[in-house]
CSV table of C-alpha atoms in Angstrom, one decimal:
chain,number,residue,atom,x,y,z
K,1,MET,CA,-19.8,-5.8,-7.3
K,2,ALA,CA,-16.5,-4.3,-8.2
K,3,LEU,CA,-14.6,-1.5,-6.4
K,4,THR,CA,-14.5,2.0,-7.9
K,5,PHE,CA,-11.0,3.4,-7.9
K,6,GLU,CA,-10.0,7.0,-7.7
K,7,LEU,CA,-6.5,8.4,-8.0
K,8,ASP,CA,-5.7,11.6,-6.1
K,9,PRO,CA,-9.2,12.0,-4.5
K,10,THR,CA,-10.2,15.2,-2.8
K,11,PHE,CA,-8.9,14.7,0.7
K,12,ASP,CA,-11.2,15.6,3.5
K,13,LYS,CA,-12.0,14.4,7.0
K,14,SER,CA,-14.3,11.6,5.8
K,15,LEU,CA,-11.5,10.2,3.6
K,16,ARG,CA,-8.9,10.6,6.3
K,17,ASP,CA,-11.1,8.8,8.8
K,18,GLY,CA,-12.0,6.1,6.3
K,19,ILE,CA,-8.3,5.3,5.6
K,20,ALA,CA,-7.5,5.3,9.3
K,21,ALA,CA,-10.4,2.9,10.0
K,22,LEU,CA,-9.3,0.7,7.0
K,23,TRP,CA,-5.7,0.6,8.2
K,24,THR,CA,-6.9,-0.3,11.8
K,25,ASP,CA,-9.2,-3.1,10.6
K,26,VAL,CA,-6.6,-4.6,8.2
K,27,SER,CA,-4.0,-4.5,10.9
K,28,ASN,CA,-6.3,-6.1,13.5
K,29,ALA,CA,-7.2,-8.8,11.0
K,30,GLY,CA,-3.5,-9.7,10.8
K,31,GLY,CA,-2.6,-7.7,7.6
K,32,ALA,CA,1.1,-6.9,7.3
K,33,VAL,CA,0.8,-3.2,6.9
K,34,GLY,CA,3.3,-1.9,9.5
K,35,PHE,CA,1.6,-2.9,12.7
K,36,VAL,CA,1.0,-6.0,14.9
K,37,PRO,CA,-2.5,-6.3,16.4
K,38,PRO,CA,-4.1,-5.0,18.5
K,39,VAL,CA,-4.0,-1.4,17.2
K,40,THR,CA,-6.3,1.6,17.3
K,41,VAL,CA,-7.0,4.4,14.9
K,42,GLU,CA,-4.8,6.6,17.1
K,43,ASP,CA,-1.9,4.1,16.6
K,44,VAL,CA,-2.1,4.3,12.8
K,45,ARG,CA,-2.8,8.0,12.6
K,46,PRO,CA,0.9,9.2,12.8
K,47,ASP,CA,1.8,6.9,9.9
K,48,LEU,CA,-1.1,8.2,7.9
K,49,VAL,CA,0.1,11.7,8.6
K,50,LYS,CA,3.4,10.8,7.0
K,51,HIS,CA,1.7,9.7,3.9
K,52,LEU,CA,-0.4,12.9,3.8
K,53,THR,CA,2.7,15.0,4.2
K,54,ALA,CA,4.3,13.2,1.2
K,55,MET,CA,1.1,13.9,-0.8
K,56,ALA,CA,1.1,17.6,0.2
K,57,GLU,CA,4.7,17.7,-1.0
K,58,GLU,CA,3.7,16.0,-4.2
K,59,ARG,CA,6.0,13.0,-3.5
K,60,ALA,CA,3.1,10.6,-3.2
K,61,ARG,CA,-0.2,9.9,-4.8
K,62,LEU,CA,-3.2,8.1,-3.2
K,63,LEU,CA,-5.2,5.5,-4.9
K,64,VAL,CA,-8.5,4.6,-3.1
K,65,GLY,CA,-11.0,1.9,-3.9
K,66,TYR,CA,-14.6,2.5,-2.8
K,67,ASP,CA,-17.1,-0.2,-2.3
K,68,GLU,CA,-20.7,-0.1,-3.5
K,69,GLU,CA,-21.7,1.9,-0.5
K,70,GLY,CA,-19.0,4.5,-1.1
K,71,ALA,CA,-16.9,3.4,1.9
K,72,VAL,CA,-13.1,3.3,1.7
K,73,ALA,CA,-12.4,-0.4,1.0
K,74,ALA,CA,-8.9,-0.3,-0.4
K,75,THR,CA,-5.8,1.9,-0.7
K,76,ALA,CA,-2.3,2.1,-2.1
K,77,PHE,CA,0.2,5.0,-2.0
K,78,LEU,CA,2.5,5.5,-5.0
K,79,THR,CA,5.6,7.3,-3.9
K,80,ARG,CA,8.2,8.8,-6.2
K,81,ASN,CA,11.9,8.4,-5.6
K,82,THR,CA,13.7,11.5,-4.6
K,83,HIS,CA,17.0,10.2,-5.9
K,84,ARG,CA,17.6,11.3,-9.5
K,85,LEU,CA,19.1,7.9,-10.4
K,86,MET,CA,16.0,6.1,-9.3
K,87,ALA,CA,13.3,8.3,-10.7
K,88,HIS,CA,12.2,5.7,-13.3
K,89,TRP,CA,10.4,3.6,-10.7
K,90,VAL,CA,7.9,4.3,-7.8
K,91,TRP,CA,7.3,2.6,-4.5
K,92,LEU,CA,3.9,1.1,-3.7
K,93,TYR,CA,3.1,1.4,0.0
K,94,THR,CA,0.3,0.5,2.3
K,95,VAL,CA,-1.5,-1.8,0.0
K,96,MET,CA,-4.8,-2.7,1.7
K,97,VAL,CA,-8.1,-4.3,1.1
K,98,HIS,CA,-10.7,-4.4,3.9
K,99,PRO,CA,-11.0,-7.9,5.4
K,100,ARG,CA,-14.7,-8.0,4.6
K,101,HIS,CA,-13.9,-7.6,0.9
K,102,GLN,CA,-11.0,-10.1,0.6
K,103,GLY,CA,-11.4,-13.1,-1.6
K,104,ARG,CA,-13.3,-11.3,-4.2
K,105,GLY,CA,-10.5,-10.3,-6.5
K,106,TYR,CA,-10.3,-6.8,-5.2
K,107,GLY,CA,-6.6,-7.1,-4.3
K,108,ARG,CA,-5.8,-7.9,-8.0
K,109,ALA,CA,-8.0,-5.0,-9.1
K,110,LEU,CA,-6.2,-2.7,-6.7
K,111,LEU,CA,-2.8,-3.8,-8.1
K,112,ALA,CA,-4.0,-3.4,-11.7
K,113,ALA,CA,-5.3,0.1,-10.9
K,114,ALA,CA,-2.0,1.0,-9.2
K,115,ALA,CA,-0.1,-0.1,-12.3
K,116,ASP,CA,-2.4,2.0,-14.5
K,117,ALA,CA,-1.9,4.9,-12.2
K,118,ALA,CA,1.9,4.5,-12.2
K,119,ARG,CA,1.9,4.5,-16.0
K,120,THR,CA,0.5,8.0,-15.9
K,121,ILE,CA,3.5,9.3,-14.0
K,122,GLY,CA,6.0,10.5,-16.5
K,123,GLY,CA,9.2,8.4,-16.9
K,124,VAL,CA,8.0,5.6,-14.5
K,125,GLU,CA,8.9,2.2,-15.8
K,126,ALA,CA,8.3,0.0,-12.8
K,127,ILE,CA,6.7,-0.4,-9.4
K,128,ARG,CA,8.7,-1.7,-6.4
K,129,LEU,CA,7.2,-2.8,-3.1
K,130,THR,CA,8.3,-4.8,0.0
K,131,CYS,CA,6.3,-7.3,1.9
K,132,ARG,CA,6.6,-9.3,5.1
K,133,GLY,CA,7.6,-12.9,4.7
K,134,GLY,CA,5.5,-15.7,6.2
K,135,THR,CA,2.2,-14.1,5.2
K,136,GLY,CA,1.8,-15.4,1.7
K,137,ALA,CA,1.8,-11.8,0.3
K,138,ASP,CA,4.8,-12.6,-1.8
K,139,ARG,CA,3.0,-15.4,-3.5
K,140,PHE,CA,0.0,-13.1,-4.1
K,141,TYR,CA,2.1,-10.3,-5.6
K,142,ALA,CA,4.0,-12.9,-7.8
K,143,SER,CA,0.6,-14.1,-9.1
K,144,CYS,CA,-0.1,-10.5,-10.1
K,145,GLY,CA,3.2,-10.2,-12.1
K,146,TYR,CA,5.6,-9.0,-9.5
K,147,LYS,CA,9.0,-10.7,-9.3
K,148,GLU,CA,11.0,-11.1,-6.2
K,149,VAL,CA,14.2,-9.1,-6.5
K,150,GLY,CA,15.6,-9.3,-3.0
K,151,ARG,CA,15.2,-10.7,0.5
K,152,VAL,CA,16.6,-9.7,3.8
K,153,PRO,CA,16.3,-12.7,6.2
K,154,GLY,CA,14.8,-11.8,9.6
K,155,ALA,CA,14.7,-8.1,9.0
K,156,ILE,CA,11.2,-7.6,10.4
K,157,ARG,CA,10.7,-8.4,14.1
K,158,VAL,CA,7.0,-9.0,14.6
K,159,ALA,CA,7.6,-10.2,18.2
K,160,GLU,CA,10.4,-11.5,20.2
K,161,GLY,CA,11.5,-14.7,18.6
K,162,ASP,CA,9.3,-14.1,15.5
K,163,ASP,CA,11.5,-12.5,12.8
K,164,ARG,CA,10.3,-12.4,9.2
K,165,ASP,CA,12.0,-11.8,5.9
K,166,ASP,CA,11.7,-8.4,4.2
K,167,ILE,CA,10.9,-9.3,0.6
K,168,SER,CA,11.5,-6.8,-2.3
K,169,MET,CA,9.4,-7.2,-5.4
K,170,LEU,CA,9.3,-5.4,-8.7
K,171,LEU,CA,6.7,-5.0,-11.5
K,172,PRO,CA,8.0,-3.8,-14.8
K,173,LEU,CA,5.4,-1.7,-16.5
K,174,GLY,CA,6.7,-2.1,-20.1
């Protein structure tokens, strides 16, 4: 069964809690979404609040994928650039698919839905994201059409003695 995607869903406590739980589960399964396990919902909540603030200020848009039971199963945040010389592309942040749904093509579907959403934002010609080296995420994004456009060696410190590359990737929408 495929996910059902919604751009700019009505935000309520249920959605907030669903995203926080998803973020926690993805992080604890080893997903490279800003944390190193173990984490709790309370650990991820401040980062979620930052995304919510950006949404309230109309700088970010939320894309949610719901599973067949209506639970939050995937997310991505599309964030506009505030610099006038970079308004022609958006950032894609916090790209997540719940571990129980991985391996079913839902990540590809999420990225396709994010590209479709970005195309609805006036003047946007590309999507940019970063990912943590050593996870295979860069290969996955490349298989979805993203091109590596930059790499900062050792920029992400996962743990003492475990530094990873910060990889920048771009998807032209044309």
